[in-house]
PDB file of C-alpha atoms in Angstrom:
ATOM      1  CA  MET A  21      15.496  47.712 -11.174  1.00  0.00           C
ATOM      2  CA  LYS A  22      15.435  45.923 -14.481  1.00  0.00           C
ATOM      3  CA  LEU A  23      12.140  45.305 -16.221  1.00  0.00           C
ATOM      4  CA  ASN A  24      12.593  41.518 -16.273  1.00  0.00           C
ATOM      5  CA  HIS A  25      13.292  41.447 -12.550  1.00  0.00           C
ATOM      6  CA  LEU A  26      10.197  43.565 -11.900  1.00  0.00           C
ATOM      7  CA  ARG A  27       8.075  41.254 -14.069  1.00  0.00           C
ATOM      8  CA  THR A  28       9.333  38.221 -12.175  1.00  0.00           C
ATOM      9  CA  LEU A  29       8.512  39.828  -8.816  1.00  0.00           C
ATOM     10  CA  VAL A  30       5.008  40.812  -9.924  1.00  0.00           C
ATOM     11  CA  LYS A  31       4.427  37.340 -11.361  1.00  0.00           C
ATOM     12  CA  GLU A  32       5.511  35.651  -8.112  1.00  0.00           C
ATOM     13  CA  GLU A  33       3.328  37.892  -5.929  1.00  0.00           C
ATOM     14  CA  LEU A  34       0.340  37.447  -8.213  1.00  0.00           C
ATOM     15  CA  SER A  35       0.824  33.706  -8.228  1.00  0.00           C
ATOM     16  CA  LYS A  36       0.960  33.619  -4.409  1.00  0.00           C
ATOM     17  CA  LYS A  37      -2.265  35.633  -4.145  1.00  0.00           C
ATOM     18  CA  LEU A  38      -4.104  33.495  -6.689  1.00  0.00           C
ATOM     19  CA  ASN A  39      -2.988  30.273  -5.036  1.00  0.00           C
ATOM     20  CA  GLU A  40      -4.023  31.581  -1.637  1.00  0.00           C
ATOM     21  CA  GLU A  41      -7.456  32.564  -2.908  1.00  0.00           C
ATOM     22  CA  TYR A  42      -8.291  28.918  -3.595  1.00  0.00           C
ATOM     23  CA  GLN A  43      -6.848  27.573  -0.365  1.00  0.00           C
ATOM     24  CA  ASP A  44      -8.982  25.791   2.157  1.00  0.00           C
ATOM     25  CA  LYS A  45      -6.278  25.394   4.838  1.00  0.00           C
ATOM     26  CA  PHE A  46      -4.140  27.966   6.615  1.00  0.00           C
ATOM     27  CA  LYS A  47      -1.483  27.929   9.326  1.00  0.00           C
ATOM     28  CA  MET A  48      -1.177  30.667  11.935  1.00  0.00           C
ATOM     29  CA  VAL A  49       1.724  31.107  14.395  1.00  0.00           C
ATOM     30  CA  GLY A  50       1.620  33.487  17.334  1.00  0.00           C
ATOM     31  CA  MET A  51       2.490  34.189  20.956  1.00  0.00           C
ATOM     32  CA  LEU A  52      -0.104  32.763  23.328  1.00  0.00           C
ATOM     33  CA  ILE A  53      -0.232  34.078  26.888  1.00  0.00           C
ATOM     34  CA  THR A  54      -2.328  32.118  29.366  1.00  0.00           C
ATOM     35  CA  ASN A  55      -3.053  32.112  33.073  1.00  0.00           C
ATOM     36  CA  ILE A  56      -2.258  28.533  34.081  1.00  0.00           C
ATOM     37  CA  LYS A  57      -2.725  29.417  37.735  1.00  0.00           C
ATOM     38  CA  GLN A  58      -6.425  30.021  36.983  1.00  0.00           C
ATOM     39  CA  ARG A  59      -6.850  26.982  34.710  1.00  0.00           C
ATOM     40  CA  PRO A  60      -4.592  24.057  33.694  1.00  0.00           C
ATOM     41  CA  GLN A  61      -2.856  24.414  30.344  1.00  0.00           C
ATOM     42  CA  LYS A  62      -4.224  21.046  29.151  1.00  0.00           C
ATOM     43  CA  GLU A  63      -7.811  22.281  29.544  1.00  0.00           C
ATOM     44  CA  ILE A  64      -7.039  25.549  27.735  1.00  0.00           C
ATOM     45  CA  PHE A  65      -5.503  23.694  24.772  1.00  0.00           C
ATOM     46  CA  SER A  66      -8.403  21.247  24.722  1.00  0.00           C
ATOM     47  CA  ASP A  67     -10.844  24.141  24.404  1.00  0.00           C
ATOM     48  CA  ILE A  68      -8.726  25.745  21.661  1.00  0.00           C
ATOM     49  CA  ARG A  69      -8.677  22.480  19.705  1.00  0.00           C
ATOM     50  CA  SER A  70     -12.480  22.282  19.945  1.00  0.00           C
ATOM     51  CA  ILE A  71     -12.965  25.606  18.089  1.00  0.00           C
ATOM     52  CA  PRO A  72     -14.613  24.918  14.694  1.00  0.00           C
ATOM     53  CA  GLY A  73     -12.060  24.742  11.889  1.00  0.00           C
ATOM     54  CA  ILE A  74      -9.004  24.157  14.077  1.00  0.00           C
ATOM     55  CA  THR A  75      -7.507  20.796  13.170  1.00  0.00           C
ATOM     56  CA  VAL A  76      -4.116  21.004  14.900  1.00  0.00           C
ATOM     57  CA  ALA A  77      -2.793  23.174  17.713  1.00  0.00           C
ATOM     58  CA  SER A  78       0.816  22.663  18.772  1.00  0.00           C
ATOM     59  CA  VAL A  79       2.838  24.613  21.304  1.00  0.00           C
ATOM     60  CA  LYS A  80       6.485  25.395  22.053  1.00  0.00           C
ATOM     61  CA  GLU A  81       7.613  27.168  25.184  1.00  0.00           C
ATOM     62  CA  PRO A  82      10.191  29.907  24.511  1.00  0.00           C
ATOM     63  CA  MET A  83      11.490  29.709  28.106  1.00  0.00           C
ATOM     64  CA  GLU A  84      11.933  26.999  30.686  1.00  0.00           C
ATOM     65  CA  TYR A  85       8.811  26.237  32.710  1.00  0.00           C
ATOM     66  CA  SER A  86      10.545  27.257  35.965  1.00  0.00           C
ATOM     67  CA  GLU A  87      11.383  30.710  34.521  1.00  0.00           C
ATOM     68  CA  GLN A  88       7.781  31.463  33.544  1.00  0.00           C
ATOM     69  CA  ASP A  89       5.152  33.425  35.438  1.00  0.00           C
ATOM     70  CA  THR A  90       2.147  31.107  35.881  1.00  0.00           C
ATOM     71  CA  GLU A  91      -0.252  34.045  35.617  1.00  0.00           C
ATOM     72  CA  LYS A  92       1.251  35.101  32.253  1.00  0.00           C
ATOM     73  CA  PHE A  93       2.551  31.836  30.829  1.00  0.00           C
ATOM     74  CA  GLN A  94       4.070  32.308  27.363  1.00  0.00           C
ATOM     75  CA  SER A  95       3.913  29.772  24.536  1.00  0.00           C
ATOM     76  CA  ILE A  96       4.397  29.926  20.786  1.00  0.00           C
ATOM     77  CA  MET A  97       1.285  28.295  19.364  1.00  0.00           C
ATOM     78  CA  THR A  98       0.868  27.024  15.812  1.00  0.00           C
ATOM     79  CA  VAL A  99      -2.713  26.501  14.696  1.00  0.00           C
ATOM     80  CA  LYS A 100      -3.772  24.784  11.489  1.00  0.00           C
ATOM     81  CA  VAL A 101      -7.232  25.741  10.279  1.00  0.00           C
ATOM     82  CA  ASP A 102      -9.436  23.875   7.818  1.00  0.00           C
ATOM     83  CA  GLY A 103     -11.892  26.132   6.011  1.00  0.00           C
ATOM     84  CA  TYR A 104     -14.744  23.644   5.794  1.00  0.00           C
ATOM     85  CA  PRO A 105     -17.001  25.346   8.390  1.00  0.00           C
ATOM     86  CA  TRP A 106     -16.775  28.625   6.413  1.00  0.00           C
ATOM     87  CA  ILE A 107     -16.844  27.137   2.907  1.00  0.00           C
ATOM     88  CA  THR A 108     -20.279  25.673   3.621  1.00  0.00           C
ATOM     89  CA  LYS A 109     -21.467  29.134   4.724  1.00  0.00           C
ATOM     90  CA  GLY A 110     -20.226  31.069   1.737  1.00  0.00           C
ATOM     91  CA  GLY A 111     -16.468  31.557   1.766  1.00  0.00           C
ATOM     92  CA  PHE A 112     -13.081  31.090   3.371  1.00  0.00           C
ATOM     93  CA  ASP A 113      -9.927  33.136   3.005  1.00  0.00           C
ATOM     94  CA  ARG A 114      -7.050  34.618   4.995  1.00  0.00           C
ATOM     95  CA  SER A 115      -9.365  37.172   6.639  1.00  0.00           C
ATOM     96  CA  LYS A 116     -11.131  34.360   8.551  1.00  0.00           C
ATOM     97  CA  MET A 117      -7.934  33.831  10.551  1.00  0.00           C
ATOM     98  CA  GLU A 118      -8.852  36.939  12.554  1.00  0.00           C
ATOM     99  CA  ASP A 119     -12.166  35.252  13.463  1.00  0.00           C
ATOM    100  CA  VAL A 120     -10.239  32.180  14.639  1.00  0.00           C
ATOM    101  CA  ARG A 121      -7.871  34.382  16.672  1.00  0.00           C
ATOM    102  CA  LYS A 122     -10.845  36.104  18.324  1.00  0.00           C
ATOM    103  CA  ALA A 123     -12.393  32.723  19.144  1.00  0.00           C
ATOM    104  CA  ILE A 124      -9.105  31.678  20.808  1.00  0.00           C
ATOM    105  CA  LEU A 125      -9.169  34.878  22.893  1.00  0.00           C
ATOM    106  CA  LYS A 126     -12.606  33.902  24.245  1.00  0.00           C
ATOM    107  CA  VAL A 127     -11.262  30.664  25.768  1.00  0.00           C
ATOM    108  CA  GLU A 128     -11.162  30.886  29.552  1.00  0.00           C
ATOM    109  CA  GLY A 129      -7.571  31.294  30.727  1.00  0.00           C
ATOM    110  CA  VAL A 130      -6.284  32.873  27.476  1.00  0.00           C
ATOM    111  CA  LEU A 131      -4.987  36.386  28.099  1.00  0.00           C
ATOM    112  CA  SER A 132      -3.734  37.112  24.584  1.00  0.00           C
ATOM    113  CA  TYR A 133      -2.858  35.536  21.245  1.00  0.00           C
ATOM    114  CA  ASN A 134      -0.755  37.878  19.130  1.00  0.00           C
ATOM    115  CA  VAL A 135      -0.276  36.950  15.482  1.00  0.00           C
ATOM    116  CA  ASN A 136       1.689  38.933  12.922  1.00  0.00           C
ATOM    117  CA  SER A 137       0.092  38.814   9.458  1.00  0.00           C
ATOM    118  CA  ASP A 138       3.426  37.509   8.116  1.00  0.00           C
ATOM    119  CA  ASN A 139       2.893  34.420  10.280  1.00  0.00           C
ATOM    120  CA  ILE A 140      -0.289  33.370   8.481  1.00  0.00           C
ATOM    121  CA  SER A 141       0.303  31.122   5.493  1.00  0.00           C
ATOM    122  CA  ALA A 142      -1.643  28.880   3.159  1.00  0.00           C
ATOM    123  CA  LEU A 143      -1.022  25.142   3.400  1.00  0.00           C
TER     124      LEU A 143
END
């Protein structure tokens, strides 16, 4: 690897990290599995949207509704998070996305919300 290429790579990665450090909004995409037999999907999403910091929650279904198991209903959920609730308490960064994910898991009817760290990005 040439020195100039290495410098460019390091510069890009450093720039990404520095930009992310001063971000107050993040986006997280993951696989949401819910039990819609236990509780309607609309109510589950309403509760997710009411979690502090979540400004937008949108969902895509990877399979047709008729092909899904209602006790393990799969959706790809994108959540946009505003850091204001944490900024006022001392700090907000990428690590707070795990707190948001855990809050989503506490919603009645949510079985799992799996997020790969590559699917968390600054806005």
